Structure formats: C-alpha cells, structure tokens
Short mmCIF file of C-alpha atoms and ligand atoms in Angstrom, two decimals:
data_model
loop_
_atom_site.label_atom_id
_atom_site.label_comp_id
_atom_site.label_asym_id
_atom_site.label_seq_id
_atom_site.Cartn_x
_atom_site.Cartn_y
_atom_site.Cartn_z
CA MET A 19 27.59 32.76 42.38
CA ASN A 20 28.29 28.86 42.69
CA PRO A 21 29.61 27.77 39.19
CA ASP A 22 27.58 24.38 39.31
CA PHE A 23 24.48 26.59 40.34
CA GLN A 24 25.08 28.97 37.71
CA GLU A 25 25.41 25.66 34.99
CA LYS A 26 22.11 24.52 36.45
CA LEU A 27 20.32 27.72 35.94
CA LEU A 28 21.81 27.97 32.18
CA ARG A 29 20.44 24.33 31.52
CA PHE A 30 17.25 25.24 32.84
CA THR A 31 16.99 28.43 30.79
CA LEU A 32 17.81 26.65 27.72
CA GLN A 33 15.49 23.76 27.94
CA THR A 34 12.80 26.53 28.76
CA ALA A 35 13.62 28.68 25.66
CA ARG A 36 13.71 25.75 23.40
CA GLU A 37 10.34 24.59 24.56
CA ALA A 38 8.91 28.01 24.35
CA GLY A 39 10.01 28.23 20.69
CA THR A 40 8.31 25.05 19.96
CA ILE A 41 5.19 26.69 21.19
CA LEU A 42 6.06 29.69 18.99
CA MET A 43 6.33 27.47 15.80
CA SER A 44 2.93 25.73 16.54
CA HIS A 45 1.44 29.15 15.98
CA TYR A 46 3.65 30.37 12.86
CA GLY A 47 1.59 30.69 10.07
CA ASN A 48 -1.54 29.90 11.79
CA LEU A 49 -2.65 32.92 13.66
CA GLN A 50 -6.21 33.15 14.36
CA LYS A 51 -6.50 36.54 15.93
CA ILE A 52 -4.07 39.40 16.42
CA LYS A 53 -4.56 42.21 18.91
CA GLN A 54 -3.30 45.89 19.10
CA LYS A 55 -1.57 46.97 22.25
CA SER A 56 -0.20 50.49 22.77
CA SER A 57 -1.08 51.46 19.12
CA ALA A 58 -1.97 50.17 15.91
CA ILE A 59 1.50 48.83 15.22
CA ASP A 60 2.12 47.41 18.50
CA LEU A 61 0.87 43.91 18.20
CA VAL A 62 0.24 40.84 20.46
CA THR A 63 -0.78 37.38 19.49
CA ALA A 64 -1.61 33.90 20.88
CA ALA A 65 1.90 32.95 20.59
CA ASP A 66 3.32 35.60 22.65
CA VAL A 67 0.80 34.67 25.36
CA ASP A 68 1.27 31.15 25.37
CA SER A 69 5.04 31.27 25.25
CA GLU A 70 4.93 33.45 28.31
CA LYS A 71 2.67 31.35 30.22
CA TYR A 72 4.81 28.43 29.40
CA ILE A 73 7.97 30.10 30.47
CA VAL A 74 6.41 31.77 33.93
CA ASN A 75 4.86 28.25 34.70
CA GLU A 76 8.23 26.56 34.54
CA ILE A 77 10.26 29.08 36.52
CA GLN A 78 7.46 29.24 39.09
CA SER A 79 7.76 25.67 39.29
CA CYS A 80 11.32 25.19 39.51
CA TYR A 81 12.22 28.61 41.34
CA PRO A 82 8.99 29.59 43.04
CA ALA A 83 11.12 32.38 45.12
CA HIS A 84 12.55 33.95 42.32
CA ASP A 85 11.16 37.23 40.70
CA ILE A 86 10.06 37.57 37.15
CA LEU A 87 9.60 40.42 34.84
CA THR A 88 7.94 39.48 31.73
CA GLU A 89 6.46 41.47 28.71
CA GLU A 90 2.82 40.92 28.65
CA THR A 91 1.65 40.12 32.24
CA PRO A 92 2.62 41.56 35.69
CA VAL A 93 3.76 39.12 37.97
CA GLU A 94 3.98 39.83 42.11
CA SER A 95 7.36 40.59 43.47
CA GLN A 96 8.88 38.18 45.87
CA ASN A 97 11.61 40.48 46.83
CA SER A 98 14.36 37.77 45.69
CA ASP A 99 18.01 38.51 44.65
CA PHE A 100 17.07 36.64 41.51
CA LEU A 101 15.12 38.18 38.61
CA TRP A 102 14.28 36.52 35.31
CA VAL A 103 13.74 39.01 32.40
CA ILE A 104 11.78 37.47 29.64
CA ASP A 105 10.52 38.38 26.08
CA PRO A 106 8.41 35.66 25.35
CA LEU A 107 8.55 36.45 21.60
CA ASP A 108 10.94 39.56 20.33
CA GLY A 109 9.79 40.34 16.79
CA THR A 110 6.20 39.84 16.88
CA THR A 111 5.55 42.03 13.77
CA ASN A 112 8.24 39.77 11.81
CA PHE A 113 6.16 36.76 13.44
CA VAL A 114 2.66 37.86 12.13
CA HIS A 115 4.00 38.52 8.49
CA GLN A 116 6.17 35.15 8.48
CA LEU A 117 9.24 36.60 8.46
CA PRO A 118 11.48 34.21 10.28
CA ILE A 119 13.50 36.87 12.35
CA PHE A 120 12.00 36.28 16.07
CA ALA A 121 13.04 34.94 19.15
CA VAL A 122 12.64 33.95 22.73
CA SER A 123 14.68 35.88 24.84
CA ILE A 124 15.30 35.10 28.59
CA GLY A 125 17.89 36.57 30.90
CA LEU A 126 18.55 36.03 34.49
CA GLN A 127 19.97 38.51 36.77
CA TYR A 128 21.51 37.84 40.40
CA LEU A 129 21.68 41.07 42.56
CA GLY A 130 21.21 43.28 39.41
CA LYS A 131 23.85 41.49 37.30
CA THR A 132 22.89 39.29 34.25
CA ILE A 133 24.21 35.91 34.84
CA VAL A 134 22.62 34.07 32.24
CA GLY A 135 21.18 34.78 28.67
CA VAL A 136 19.55 32.73 26.15
CA VAL A 137 18.21 33.65 22.72
CA PHE A 138 16.14 31.43 20.65
CA ASN A 139 15.39 31.85 16.88
CA PRO A 140 13.16 28.65 16.45
CA ALA A 141 12.47 29.38 12.65
CA VAL A 142 16.05 28.62 11.96
CA ASP A 143 17.08 26.58 14.98
CA LYS A 144 19.56 28.87 16.47
CA LEU A 145 20.31 28.89 19.98
CA PHE A 146 22.56 31.51 21.51
CA HIS A 147 23.52 31.37 24.93
CA ALA A 148 25.81 33.04 27.47
CA SER A 149 26.79 32.61 31.01
CA SER A 150 28.73 35.27 32.62
CA GLY A 151 32.50 34.63 32.62
CA PHE A 152 32.16 31.61 30.11
CA GLY A 153 31.69 33.02 26.87
CA SER A 154 28.94 33.13 24.30
CA PHE A 155 27.66 30.34 21.95
CA LEU A 156 25.52 29.49 19.03
CA ASN A 157 24.37 25.88 19.03
CA ASN A 158 27.21 25.16 21.66
CA LYS A 159 29.92 26.63 19.31
CA PRO A 160 31.77 29.58 20.38
CA ILE A 161 31.16 32.93 19.04
CA HIS A 162 32.99 36.20 18.70
CA SER A 163 32.17 40.06 17.78
CA SER A 164 33.90 41.29 14.62
CA SER A 165 37.22 43.00 14.73
CA THR A 166 36.38 46.02 12.31
CA ILE A 167 38.07 49.23 13.26
CA THR A 168 36.18 51.94 11.49
CA LEU A 169 32.78 52.84 10.76
CA SER A 170 33.21 53.36 7.09
CA ASP A 171 34.23 49.63 7.13
CA SER A 172 31.10 48.60 9.22
CA LEU A 173 27.84 47.04 8.78
CA LEU A 174 25.06 48.11 11.47
CA VAL A 175 21.55 47.35 12.70
CA THR A 176 19.10 49.46 14.28
CA GLY A 177 15.35 49.54 15.17
CA PHE A 178 12.81 52.23 15.70
CA PRO A 179 10.01 52.29 18.88
CA TYR A 180 6.36 52.11 18.21
CA THR A 181 5.82 55.44 19.72
CA HIS A 182 6.15 58.31 17.34
CA ASP A 183 7.32 61.16 19.29
CA ASN A 184 9.49 64.27 18.76
CA TYR A 185 12.47 61.75 19.44
CA TRP A 186 11.11 59.52 16.86
CA ASN A 187 12.40 62.35 14.39
CA HIS A 188 15.81 62.75 16.16
CA GLY A 189 16.29 59.23 15.60
CA PHE A 190 15.81 59.61 11.81
CA THR A 191 17.90 62.27 11.78
CA LEU A 192 20.56 60.11 13.49
CA PHE A 193 20.07 57.13 11.11
CA LYS A 194 20.86 59.50 8.21
CA ASP A 195 24.15 60.64 9.70
CA ILE A 196 25.37 57.10 10.82
CA TYR A 197 24.05 55.56 7.29
CA SER A 198 26.32 57.89 5.51
CA LYS A 199 29.31 57.01 7.46
CA THR A 200 29.18 53.14 7.20
CA ARG A 201 28.67 50.47 4.44
CA GLY A 202 25.07 50.37 5.48
CA VAL A 203 22.47 49.96 8.25
CA ARG A 204 19.91 47.13 8.49
CA ARG A 205 16.52 47.03 10.19
CA LEU A 206 15.46 43.55 11.21
CA GLY A 207 12.82 44.09 13.82
CA ALA A 208 13.90 41.79 16.62
CA ALA A 209 16.45 43.36 19.28
CA ALA A 210 17.49 40.45 21.10
CA LEU A 211 18.71 39.00 17.36
CA ASP A 212 19.87 42.35 16.65
CA PHE A 213 22.48 41.71 19.66
CA CYS A 214 23.01 38.05 18.63
CA PHE A 215 23.95 39.04 15.40
CA THR A 216 26.41 41.80 16.52
CA ALA A 217 27.90 39.30 18.95
CA MET A 218 28.72 36.68 16.11
CA GLY A 219 30.15 39.57 14.16
CA ARG A 220 27.36 39.65 11.23
CA PHE A 221 27.03 43.25 12.59
CA ASP A 222 29.85 45.32 13.79
CA GLY A 223 27.54 47.50 15.83
CA TYR A 224 23.75 48.31 16.90
CA TRP A 225 21.99 51.16 18.31
CA GLU A 226 18.26 51.74 19.38
CA PHE A 227 16.33 53.88 21.86
CA GLY A 228 13.02 53.17 23.58
CA LEU A 229 13.78 49.66 24.22
CA GLN A 230 12.39 47.79 27.27
CA PRO A 231 14.55 45.42 29.75
CA TRP A 232 13.10 42.35 28.11
CA ASP A 233 14.48 43.40 24.94
CA ILE A 234 17.94 43.76 25.87
CA CYS A 235 18.68 41.93 29.21
CA ALA A 236 19.79 38.30 27.49
CA GLY A 237 21.31 39.54 24.26
CA ALA A 238 23.41 42.37 25.97
CA LEU A 239 25.25 39.46 27.97
CA ILE A 240 25.52 37.50 24.78
CA LEU A 241 27.29 40.38 23.01
CA GLN A 242 29.58 41.29 26.12
CA GLU A 243 30.43 37.48 26.56
CA ALA A 244 31.45 37.59 22.91
CA GLY A 245 33.85 40.45 23.39
CA GLY A 246 31.57 43.24 22.47
CA LYS A 247 30.54 46.57 24.31
CA VAL A 248 27.17 47.61 25.62
CA THR A 249 26.67 51.12 26.85
CA ASP A 250 24.41 54.12 26.89
CA TRP A 251 24.76 56.45 23.84
CA ASP A 252 27.10 58.47 25.89
CA GLY A 253 29.19 55.71 26.81
CA SER A 254 28.09 55.37 30.31
CA GLU A 255 26.57 52.19 31.98
CA PHE A 256 23.60 50.82 29.99
CA PRO A 257 20.31 51.61 31.60
CA PHE A 258 18.25 48.60 32.36
CA SER A 259 15.25 50.03 31.11
CA GLY A 260 16.66 49.82 27.46
CA ASP A 261 16.40 53.51 27.09
CA ARG A 262 19.20 54.32 25.04
CA ILE A 263 21.36 51.43 23.75
CA LEU A 264 24.93 51.38 21.99
CA ALA A 265 26.23 47.72 21.35
CA THR A 266 29.22 47.18 19.36
CA ASN A 267 32.23 44.95 18.71
CA GLY A 268 34.07 47.54 20.97
CA GLU A 269 36.36 48.72 18.25
CA ILE A 270 34.19 51.17 16.78
CA HIS A 271 32.55 52.04 19.89
CA ARG A 272 33.90 55.54 20.26
CA GLU A 273 33.20 56.59 16.49
CA LEU A 274 29.32 55.59 17.20
CA GLU A 275 29.33 57.11 20.52
CA ALA A 276 30.51 60.58 19.19
CA VAL A 277 27.67 60.60 16.76
CA LEU A 278 24.92 59.54 19.03
CA SER A 279 25.94 61.92 21.97
CA ARG A 280 25.65 64.86 19.85
CA LYS A 281 23.37 67.39 21.12
CA LYS A 282 19.66 67.08 19.48
CA THR A 283 18.95 69.77 16.97
C1 LIG B 4 10.11 44.98 19.37
C2 LIG B 4 11.46 44.23 18.41
C3 LIG B 4 12.01 45.41 17.71
C4 LIG B 4 12.25 46.87 18.19
C5 LIG B 4 10.94 47.15 19.29
C6 LIG B 4 10.68 46.16 20.21
P1 LIG B 4 8.59 43.16 20.20
O1 LIG B 4 9.97 43.79 20.09
O2 LIG B 4 12.48 44.02 19.25
O3 LIG B 4 13.18 45.00 16.94
O4 LIG B 4 12.77 47.86 17.33
O5 LIG B 4 11.55 48.47 19.86
O6 LIG B 4 9.59 46.44 21.02
O7 LIG B 4 7.36 44.06 20.22
O8 LIG B 4 8.58 42.42 18.84
O9 LIG B 4 8.66 42.34 21.20
CA1 LIG B 5 10.88 42.91 22.21
CA1 LIG B 6 7.73 40.60 22.51
#
C-alpha cells in the first residue's frame, strides 16, 4: 500500500468517525424510539441508523468501488480489494442508558488485512486511531499497552453476547476462573473501547466470545499497533468473525490462553 494513499484513507476515516460521533451526540439523551433486534436486550436506535447512513454515504461518495460491511444494513458487494468494516454505534445499551461508554468504530481492510482503524468515543471526545506500521494514538498522542507480566497483577475486561445459549454458561465459568486469578475484571459494554483501553494500558487484557467483525476490526489494529497481541482463545490467528477473541498486552497472553483453551466441562 502506497503510504500517501494510506495516510489519505486514515484522514478520511478520522473525519468520518468524528462527524458520525457528532450525529450520535445529537441523539444522546434524546431518543424517541428504541427497537429490539435479535432479542429484547439487543437494541437499535435512530442514532445507530443515522450514524450508519452518514458513514456509508461518505464512503460511497469518496470510494464508490470499495466494499462495505456494516452492522445494521447489508450493502451490495463490489468485489473490491478494500473492505470497510463499520459499527456505527458500539455500546448501544450504554447509549440508551446515557452511560458515556460508546463509540463509532471504522476499520478498513486491504486484501484481508486491516490497514486503518478508528474508534471515536464522542461523549468524552476521545479519538483513537491506528494505521498499520505507524503506531496507535489517542487524540494524536502515541499510546502503548501495559507492561504487566502476570495475571495476578492484571486488571482485565470482558463482555457477554446477547444470545444466552450453552456457551453463555461456559462463559460464566471462565469468568469465575479468570476473576479469581486477577486483580479484577470489568464489563464496560463496548467492545471497540475494550480494545482501545487495553491499547492504552488501562486494562492488561480483554477476552470475549460471540463478537462480530465490526466489533473487532478497528480495535484489534489499534491494540496491535500499540504493542499488544490479538489471537483466538487457543493462540491461533484471530477469526475475522469475532467468534473468540483474546486481546492482551502480549505479556499475560500465554497465562490467559491457558485458562481459555481449557476444555469445556
Ligand atoms: C456490543 C458491545 C458489547 C459486546 C456485545 C456487542 P453493540 O455491541 O460491543 O460490549 O459485549 O457482544 O454486540 O450491539 O452495542 O454494537
Ligand atoms: Ca458492537
Ligand atoms: Ca452497534
């Protein structure tokens, strides 16, 4: 990838995420209707929809030949080498409850590799970005993952999916196991920010299952570029699907991997 073009794509993504964040804030504390999706706890609002419309329109005006994968609406494939992966509002439940932990997440892949990731938390004006090979930044200042080397000194973050199946029970067994080995585990409710907070060293690691590509695409690059590591729970390459994600500062990865890859009982 030509570095000038990569830089141009990054500038476009930053600008688009900022504007989408402004759209989210225009609905914050001001929602008329909240709809349910897959279940009573899986929500969508006018903020998700308006943010998505704006981002998709921007991409289609500036890069009409590029592909787009976005949470709320299917977009027809163009068979492009470029794929934009968008969560127009990550943390919808927090947003609905006026908890300021939510974000716009936009990742861009070229030939299956993420080259740009931007996550914007507009309620507190925090803009995270990474461009592959150029490091990670929060409001244009470089960020780095923590240097904690043991689970016992670690603060972790996790999340739980909307579907409450057998795997969900297993998730709680793991939660208990991991909790007892660490300083604590938080559940913030916005996957993109879980990655970013790990990238800036607030958390030492993050794990979750049942995520989607738009939850992880931008955040994973931001953590990797900040010096962290992202894999599947068994240490293999992490799935684009977001099925099982282990994301750490790198130092505690093996220890956490050993717990997560234990057989289901
Ligand atoms: C959700 C959040 C949450 C995670 C869920 C996601 P949404 O995304 O990232 O932290 O635990 O699995 O679906 O629905 O708010 O965009
Ligand atoms: Ca999400
Ligand atoms: Ca979402």
